[in-house]
PDB file of C-alpha atoms in Angstrom:
ATOM      1  CA  ASP A   1       3.402  -2.898 -14.365  1.00 81.00           C
ATOM      2  CA  SER A   2       4.927   0.286 -16.097  1.00 86.00           C
ATOM      3  CA  GLY A   3       5.830  -1.224 -19.518  1.00 93.00           C
ATOM      4  CA  VAL A   4       9.693  -0.666 -18.760  1.00 96.00           C
ATOM      5  CA  THR A   5      11.301  -3.656 -19.028  1.00 97.00           C
ATOM      6  CA  GLN A   6      14.549  -4.377 -17.956  1.00 97.00           C
ATOM      7  CA  THR A   7      16.915  -7.886 -18.102  1.00 97.00           C
ATOM      8  CA  PRO A   8      18.124  -9.406 -15.913  1.00 97.00           C
ATOM      9  CA  LYS A   9      16.715  -9.684 -13.305  1.00 95.00           C
ATOM     10  CA  HIS A  10      19.549 -10.765 -10.924  1.00 96.00           C
ATOM     11  CA  LEU A  11      23.084 -11.003 -12.099  1.00 97.00           C
ATOM     12  CA  ILE A  12      26.512 -12.108 -10.064  1.00 97.00           C
ATOM     13  CA  THR A  13      29.302 -11.901 -11.077  1.00 97.00           C
ATOM     14  CA  ALA A  14      33.103 -11.211  -9.898  1.00 97.00           C
ATOM     15  CA  THR A  15      35.180  -8.404  -9.225  1.00 97.00           C
ATOM     16  CA  GLY A  16      37.067  -7.299 -12.252  1.00 97.00           C
ATOM     17  CA  GLN A  17      34.445  -8.759 -14.798  1.00 97.00           C
ATOM     18  CA  ARG A  18      32.222  -6.850 -17.029  1.00 97.00           C
ATOM     19  CA  VAL A  19      28.734  -6.823 -17.367  1.00 97.00           C
ATOM     20  CA  THR A  20      25.561  -5.547 -19.308  1.00 98.00           C
ATOM     21  CA  LEU A  21      22.170  -4.558 -18.561  1.00 98.00           C
ATOM     22  CA  ARG A  22      19.682  -3.837 -20.588  1.00 98.00           C
ATOM     23  CA  CYS A  23      16.266  -1.602 -20.626  1.00 98.00           C
ATOM     24  CA  SER A  24      13.765  -1.713 -23.300  1.00 98.00           C
ATOM     25  CA  PRO A  25      11.555   1.355 -22.503  1.00 97.00           C
ATOM     26  CA  ARG A  26       7.824   1.802 -22.439  1.00 95.00           C
ATOM     27  CA  SER A  27       6.481   1.932 -26.129  1.00 94.00           C
ATOM     28  CA  GLY A  28       6.759   5.554 -27.421  1.00 91.00           C
ATOM     29  CA  ASP A  29       8.489   6.857 -24.802  1.00 93.00           C
ATOM     30  CA  LEU A  30      11.864   8.641 -26.538  1.00 93.00           C
ATOM     31  CA  SER A  31      13.742   9.249 -22.786  1.00 93.00           C
ATOM     32  CA  VAL A  32      15.594   6.243 -21.241  1.00 95.00           C
ATOM     33  CA  TYR A  33      17.137   7.412 -17.766  1.00 93.00           C
ATOM     34  CA  TRP A  34      19.780   5.094 -15.541  1.00 95.00           C
ATOM     35  CA  TYR A  35      19.987   5.261 -11.532  1.00 94.00           C
ATOM     36  CA  GLN A  36      21.574   3.150  -9.133  1.00 95.00           C
ATOM     37  CA  GLN A  37      20.014   2.148  -5.509  1.00 94.00           C
ATOM     38  CA  SER A  38      22.786   1.404  -3.311  1.00 91.00           C
ATOM     39  CA  LEU A  39      22.472   1.353   0.559  1.00 84.00           C
ATOM     40  CA  ASP A  40      25.581   3.202   1.035  1.00 84.00           C
ATOM     41  CA  GLN A  41      24.690   5.807  -1.858  1.00 84.00           C
ATOM     42  CA  GLY A  42      21.209   5.515  -2.197  1.00 87.00           C
ATOM     43  CA  LEU A  43      19.231   6.224  -5.470  1.00 89.00           C
ATOM     44  CA  GLN A  44      21.901   7.817  -7.778  1.00 91.00           C
ATOM     45  CA  PHE A  45      21.412   9.635 -11.591  1.00 90.00           C
ATOM     46  CA  LEU A  46      23.739   8.207 -13.589  1.00 94.00           C
ATOM     47  CA  ILE A  47      22.693   9.417 -16.852  1.00 93.00           C
ATOM     48  CA  HIS A  48      20.187  10.547 -19.737  1.00 91.00           C
ATOM     49  CA  TYR A  49      19.374   9.952 -23.264  1.00 93.00           C
ATOM     50  CA  TYR A  50      17.110  11.387 -25.433  1.00 92.00           C
ATOM     51  CA  ASN A  51      16.287   9.471 -28.734  1.00 93.00           C
ATOM     52  CA  GLY A  52      19.943   7.888 -28.699  1.00 94.00           C
ATOM     53  CA  GLU A  53      21.959  11.318 -27.601  1.00 93.00           C
ATOM     54  CA  GLU A  54      23.295  11.127 -24.334  1.00 92.00           C
ATOM     55  CA  ARG A  55      21.447  13.989 -22.655  1.00 87.00           C
ATOM     56  CA  ALA A  56      22.209  14.340 -18.957  1.00 86.00           C
ATOM     57  CA  LYS A  57      25.212  12.989 -16.743  1.00 87.00           C
ATOM     58  CA  GLY A  58      24.913  12.467 -13.208  1.00 87.00           C
ATOM     59  CA  ASN A  59      27.590  10.359 -10.775  1.00 84.00           C
ATOM     60  CA  ILE A  60      28.446   7.853 -13.142  1.00 92.00           C
ATOM     61  CA  LEU A  61      32.056   6.250 -13.398  1.00 94.00           C
ATOM     62  CA  GLU A  62      34.099   6.249 -15.633  1.00 95.00           C
ATOM     63  CA  ARG A  63      34.351   2.593 -15.710  1.00 96.00           C
ATOM     64  CA  PHE A  64      30.285   3.058 -16.399  1.00 97.00           C
ATOM     65  CA  SER A  65      29.018   3.531 -20.087  1.00 96.00           C
ATOM     66  CA  ALA A  66      25.750   3.728 -21.585  1.00 97.00           C
ATOM     67  CA  GLN A  67      24.317   4.015 -25.002  1.00 97.00           C
ATOM     68  CA  GLN A  68      20.709   4.076 -26.110  1.00 97.00           C
ATOM     69  CA  PHE A  69      20.093   2.208 -29.652  1.00 97.00           C
ATOM     70  CA  PRO A  70      18.064   3.235 -32.933  1.00 96.00           C
ATOM     71  CA  ASP A  71      15.056   1.468 -31.811  1.00 95.00           C
ATOM     72  CA  LEU A  72      15.291   3.464 -28.167  1.00 96.00           C
ATOM     73  CA  HIS A  73      16.560   0.289 -26.169  1.00 97.00           C
ATOM     74  CA  SER A  74      19.453   1.074 -23.953  1.00 98.00           C
ATOM     75  CA  GLU A  75      22.405  -0.836 -22.370  1.00 98.00           C
ATOM     76  CA  LEU A  76      24.279   0.267 -19.133  1.00 98.00           C
ATOM     77  CA  ASN A  77      27.870  -1.143 -19.647  1.00 98.00           C
ATOM     78  CA  LEU A  78      29.861  -1.806 -15.812  1.00 98.00           C
ATOM     79  CA  SER A  79      33.490  -2.784 -16.127  1.00 97.00           C
ATOM     80  CA  SER A  80      36.610  -3.488 -14.090  1.00 97.00           C
ATOM     81  CA  LEU A  81      33.666  -4.334 -11.199  1.00 97.00           C
ATOM     82  CA  GLU A  82      34.365  -3.313  -7.719  1.00 96.00           C
ATOM     83  CA  LEU A  83      32.392  -4.754  -4.447  1.00 96.00           C
ATOM     84  CA  GLY A  84      30.978  -1.459  -4.052  1.00 94.00           C
ATOM     85  CA  ASP A  85      28.839  -1.861  -7.423  1.00 96.00           C
ATOM     86  CA  SER A  86      26.515  -4.684  -6.083  1.00 97.00           C
ATOM     87  CA  ALA A  87      23.695  -2.501  -5.889  1.00 96.00           C
ATOM     88  CA  LEU A  88      20.171  -2.117  -7.709  1.00 96.00           C
ATOM     89  CA  TYR A  89      19.941  -0.532 -11.151  1.00 97.00           C
ATOM     90  CA  PHE A  90      17.223   0.733 -12.609  1.00 95.00           C
ATOM     91  CA  CYS A  91      15.730   2.632 -15.615  1.00 95.00           C
ATOM     92  CA  ALA A  92      13.664   4.518 -16.478  1.00 93.00           C
ATOM     93  CA  SER A  93      11.297   6.100 -19.520  1.00 93.00           C
ATOM     94  CA  SER A  94       9.902   9.203 -20.306  1.00 90.00           C
ATOM     95  CA  PRO A  95       7.753  10.393 -23.304  1.00 88.00           C
ATOM     96  CA  GLN A  96       9.672  13.782 -23.397  1.00 80.00           C
ATOM     97  CA  GLY A  97      12.857  14.126 -22.258  1.00 69.00           C
ATOM     98  CA  SER A  98      14.563  17.435 -23.684  1.00 54.00           C
ATOM     99  CA  TRP A  99      16.233  18.796 -20.445  1.00 44.00           C
ATOM    100  CA  ALA A 100      13.646  18.425 -18.131  1.00 54.00           C
ATOM    101  CA  PHE A 101      12.809  15.439 -16.045  1.00 56.00           C
ATOM    102  CA  ASP A 102       8.354  14.783 -16.115  1.00 72.00           C
ATOM    103  CA  GLU A 103       7.116  12.308 -15.714  1.00 79.00           C
ATOM    104  CA  GLN A 104       9.252   9.077 -15.429  1.00 85.00           C
ATOM    105  CA  PHE A 105       8.165   5.422 -15.772  1.00 89.00           C
ATOM    106  CA  PHE A 106      10.725   2.973 -13.377  1.00 91.00           C
ATOM    107  CA  GLY A 107      11.668  -0.395 -14.517  1.00 94.00           C
ATOM    108  CA  PRO A 108      11.991  -3.576 -11.993  1.00 93.00           C
ATOM    109  CA  GLY A 109      15.744  -2.910 -11.994  1.00 95.00           C
ATOM    110  CA  THR A 110      18.307  -5.258 -12.141  1.00 97.00           C
ATOM    111  CA  ARG A 111      20.180  -6.518  -8.963  1.00 96.00           C
ATOM    112  CA  LEU A 112      23.704  -6.649  -9.297  1.00 97.00           C
ATOM    113  CA  THR A 113      25.635  -8.656  -7.018  1.00 97.00           C
ATOM    114  CA  VAL A 114      29.579  -8.694  -7.329  1.00 97.00           C
ATOM    115  CA  LEU A 115      31.342 -11.148  -5.023  1.00 96.00           C
TER     116      LEU A 115
ATOM    117  CA  SER B   1      26.169  14.394  -1.774  1.00 35.00           C
ATOM    118  CA  GLN B   2      22.053  14.036  -1.233  1.00 40.00           C
ATOM    119  CA  GLN B   3      20.446  17.267  -1.919  1.00 56.00           C
ATOM    120  CA  GLY B   4      16.991  16.363  -0.709  1.00 65.00           C
ATOM    121  CA  GLU B   5      16.397  15.244   2.597  1.00 76.00           C
ATOM    122  CA  GLU B   6      13.786  13.465   3.996  1.00 81.00           C
ATOM    123  CA  ASP B   7      12.375  14.150   7.342  1.00 82.00           C
ATOM    124  CA  PRO B   8      11.509  11.372   8.854  1.00 89.00           C
ATOM    125  CA  GLN B   9      13.873   8.794   8.053  1.00 90.00           C
ATOM    126  CA  ALA B  10      10.928   6.076   9.569  1.00 93.00           C
ATOM    127  CA  LEU B  11       7.315   6.700  10.451  1.00 94.00           C
ATOM    128  CA  SER B  12       4.782   4.279  11.708  1.00 95.00           C
ATOM    129  CA  ILE B  13       1.043   5.023  12.160  1.00 96.00           C
ATOM    130  CA  GLN B  14      -2.412   3.424  12.434  1.00 97.00           C
ATOM    131  CA  GLU B  15      -4.494   2.746   9.375  1.00 97.00           C
ATOM    132  CA  GLY B  16      -6.886   6.017   9.160  1.00 97.00           C
ATOM    133  CA  GLU B  17      -4.134   8.272  10.305  1.00 97.00           C
ATOM    134  CA  ASN B  18      -2.499  10.846   8.330  1.00 97.00           C
ATOM    135  CA  ALA B  19       1.029  10.793   7.509  1.00 96.00           C
ATOM    136  CA  THR B  20       3.557  13.755   6.863  1.00 96.00           C
ATOM    137  CA  MET B  21       6.737  13.537   4.977  1.00 95.00           C
ATOM    138  CA  ASN B  22       9.055  16.544   4.802  1.00 95.00           C
ATOM    139  CA  CYS B  23      12.053  17.072   1.858  1.00 94.00           C
ATOM    140  CA  SER B  24      14.010  20.180   2.144  1.00 94.00           C
ATOM    141  CA  TYR B  25      16.575  20.517  -0.134  1.00 92.00           C
ATOM    142  CA  LYS B  26      19.635  23.275  -1.250  1.00 89.00           C
ATOM    143  CA  THR B  27      19.591  24.692  -4.702  1.00 86.00           C
ATOM    144  CA  SER B  28      17.378  26.392  -6.547  1.00 88.00           C
ATOM    145  CA  ILE B  29      14.981  23.814  -8.793  1.00 89.00           C
ATOM    146  CA  ASN B  30      12.946  23.187 -12.167  1.00 87.00           C
ATOM    147  CA  ASN B  31      10.498  20.625 -10.500  1.00 89.00           C
ATOM    148  CA  LEU B  32      10.015  18.713  -6.977  1.00 91.00           C
ATOM    149  CA  GLN B  33       8.682  14.871  -7.605  1.00 91.00           C
ATOM    150  CA  TRP B  34       7.731  12.287  -5.108  1.00 93.00           C
ATOM    151  CA  TYR B  35       8.284   8.636  -5.355  1.00 93.00           C
ATOM    152  CA  ARG B  36       6.732   5.338  -3.539  1.00 95.00           C
ATOM    153  CA  GLN B  37       8.842   1.909  -3.795  1.00 94.00           C
ATOM    154  CA  ASN B  38       7.647  -0.915  -2.393  1.00 91.00           C
ATOM    155  CA  SER B  39      10.815  -3.108  -0.590  1.00 84.00           C
ATOM    156  CA  GLY B  40      13.034  -4.202  -3.416  1.00 75.00           C
ATOM    157  CA  ARG B  41      11.069  -3.076  -6.253  1.00 82.00           C
ATOM    158  CA  GLY B  42      11.083  -0.463  -8.619  1.00 85.00           C
ATOM    159  CA  LEU B  43       9.793   3.198  -7.772  1.00 89.00           C
ATOM    160  CA  VAL B  44       6.233   4.637  -8.932  1.00 91.00           C
ATOM    161  CA  HIS B  45       5.832   7.999  -9.683  1.00 89.00           C
ATOM    162  CA  LEU B  46       3.336   9.715  -7.045  1.00 93.00           C
ATOM    163  CA  ILE B  47       3.263  13.453  -8.388  1.00 91.00           C
ATOM    164  CA  LEU B  48       5.249  16.036  -9.546  1.00 90.00           C
ATOM    165  CA  ILE B  49       4.562  19.491  -8.643  1.00 92.00           C
ATOM    166  CA  ARG B  50       6.899  22.467 -10.615  1.00 90.00           C
ATOM    167  CA  SER B  51       8.669  25.268  -8.595  1.00 92.00           C
ATOM    168  CA  ASN B  52       6.277  27.878  -9.536  1.00 93.00           C
ATOM    169  CA  GLU B  53       3.190  25.693  -7.644  1.00 95.00           C
ATOM    170  CA  ARG B  54       2.215  25.823  -4.346  1.00 97.00           C
ATOM    171  CA  GLU B  55       0.058  22.984  -3.927  1.00 97.00           C
ATOM    172  CA  LYS B  56      -0.467  19.971  -5.579  1.00 96.00           C
ATOM    173  CA  HIS B  57      -3.300  17.193  -5.038  1.00 95.00           C
ATOM    174  CA  SER B  58      -3.645  13.434  -6.115  1.00 94.00           C
ATOM    175  CA  GLY B  59      -6.508  11.452  -4.830  1.00 96.00           C
ATOM    176  CA  ARG B  60      -4.957  10.838  -1.210  1.00 97.00           C
ATOM    177  CA  LEU B  61      -2.001  12.587  -1.731  1.00 97.00           C
ATOM    178  CA  ARG B  62      -0.848  16.222  -1.158  1.00 98.00           C
ATOM    179  CA  VAL B  63       1.578  17.909  -1.616  1.00 97.00           C
ATOM    180  CA  THR B  64       3.286  21.589  -0.807  1.00 97.00           C
ATOM    181  CA  LEU B  65       6.096  23.488  -2.296  1.00 97.00           C
ATOM    182  CA  ASP B  66       7.724  26.319  -0.725  1.00 96.00           C
ATOM    183  CA  THR B  67      10.708  27.797  -2.764  1.00 94.00           C
ATOM    184  CA  SER B  68      11.789  30.660   0.071  1.00 95.00           C
ATOM    185  CA  LYS B  69      12.072  27.968   2.685  1.00 95.00           C
ATOM    186  CA  LYS B  70      13.319  25.245   0.082  1.00 94.00           C
ATOM    187  CA  SER B  71      11.130  22.899   1.681  1.00 95.00           C
ATOM    188  CA  SER B  72       7.904  20.724   0.032  1.00 96.00           C
ATOM    189  CA  SER B  73       6.337  18.084   2.371  1.00 96.00           C
ATOM    190  CA  LEU B  74       3.777  15.374   1.278  1.00 97.00           C
ATOM    191  CA  LEU B  75       0.281  14.508   3.153  1.00 97.00           C
ATOM    192  CA  ILE B  76      -1.350  10.994   3.155  1.00 97.00           C
ATOM    193  CA  THR B  77      -4.806  11.298   3.776  1.00 97.00           C
ATOM    194  CA  ALA B  78      -6.573   8.635   5.675  1.00 97.00           C
ATOM    195  CA  SER B  79      -3.619   5.901   4.860  1.00 97.00           C
ATOM    196  CA  ARG B  80      -3.927   2.589   4.618  1.00 96.00           C
ATOM    197  CA  ALA B  81      -1.790  -0.445   5.313  1.00 96.00           C
ATOM    198  CA  ALA B  82      -0.990  -0.822   1.354  1.00 95.00           C
ATOM    199  CA  ASP B  83       0.815   2.582   2.275  1.00 97.00           C
ATOM    200  CA  THR B  84       3.593   1.108   3.476  1.00 97.00           C
ATOM    201  CA  ALA B  85       6.387   1.441   1.129  1.00 96.00           C
ATOM    202  CA  SER B  86       9.361   4.260   1.346  1.00 95.00           C
ATOM    203  CA  TYR B  87       8.917   7.511   0.018  1.00 96.00           C
ATOM    204  CA  PHE B  88      11.454   9.541  -2.016  1.00 94.00           C
ATOM    205  CA  CYS B  89      11.431  13.622  -2.931  1.00 94.00           C
ATOM    206  CA  ALA B  90      13.975  13.947  -6.008  1.00 91.00           C
ATOM    207  CA  THR B  91      14.204  17.926  -7.230  1.00 90.00           C
ATOM    208  CA  GLU B  92      15.431  18.879 -10.506  1.00 85.00           C
ATOM    209  CA  SER B  93      17.725  21.046 -11.438  1.00 81.00           C
ATOM    210  CA  VAL B  94      19.919  22.268 -14.516  1.00 75.00           C
ATOM    211  CA  GLU B  95      23.753  22.109 -13.666  1.00 71.00           C
ATOM    212  CA  THR B  96      26.557  22.969 -16.287  1.00 68.00           C
ATOM    213  CA  SER B  97      26.450  19.459 -16.979  1.00 65.00           C
ATOM    214  CA  GLY B  98      23.163  19.210 -17.833  1.00 69.00           C
ATOM    215  CA  SER B  99      19.660  18.908 -15.901  1.00 73.00           C
ATOM    216  CA  ARG B 100      19.405  16.277 -13.206  1.00 79.00           C
ATOM    217  CA  LEU B 101      17.389  14.808 -10.802  1.00 82.00           C
ATOM    218  CA  THR B 102      18.771  14.015  -7.030  1.00 87.00           C
ATOM    219  CA  PHE B 103      16.958  11.624  -5.007  1.00 90.00           C
ATOM    220  CA  GLY B 104      17.022  12.647  -0.730  1.00 90.00           C
ATOM    221  CA  GLU B 105      17.384   9.114   1.455  1.00 89.00           C
ATOM    222  CA  GLY B 106      13.605   8.229   1.837  1.00 92.00           C
ATOM    223  CA  THR B 107      11.263   8.297   4.648  1.00 94.00           C
ATOM    224  CA  GLN B 108      10.348   4.548   5.511  1.00 95.00           C
ATOM    225  CA  LEU B 109       6.327   4.315   6.022  1.00 96.00           C
ATOM    226  CA  THR B 110       4.801   1.702   8.296  1.00 96.00           C
ATOM    227  CA  VAL B 111       1.108   1.766   8.245  1.00 97.00           C
ATOM    228  CA  ASN B 112      -0.112  -0.511  11.000  1.00 96.00           C
ATOM    229  CA  PRO B 113      -4.019  -2.364   9.838  1.00 92.00           C
TER     230      PRO B 113
END
């Protein structure tokens, strides 16, 4: 158990819909990272937040957005969903995260299925 | 596109043997990390090696980094059936949009009892 929690574990929805994935980092960790893992694209870094501020963006689509709240939990919002958005979405946390990626602790993931 | 490319894509060995996985990348990096993922589950961080380091050990794991060849290798010694998993390398590089971590496609390791 990494100490990172993600909800929900599974999500099934239809094309065009909007969903919100939630991540709670390990206690004391200030950084949250979001990743997408699909058969087509493999593991892709989406976005990194540090202490409430966006620090780095990866291959995140404009239909996707994220935020980190004052209590440090984070949400990833996916809108206008397409079939290709079906994937495992992981969040990870780390203690630091100024700009360097040090050891991250991954959550169990949310499996999103878009029908 | 994936910066890190693992080689081989799949590896099947007997318990007790050593397993070597390789990772190549294209751009300058700050560090390289290896992760393990059991089927459908989250990633587990194994080891991080910085760009100014050449070799690092952690238990049965040995990682080397050759920045001149832009490659890294992960050696698992005395493998066990529980080592069966996918192994990913990930490189951290700094770009204009900020620091990012790029994963390779992974090596599927199967350790047969």
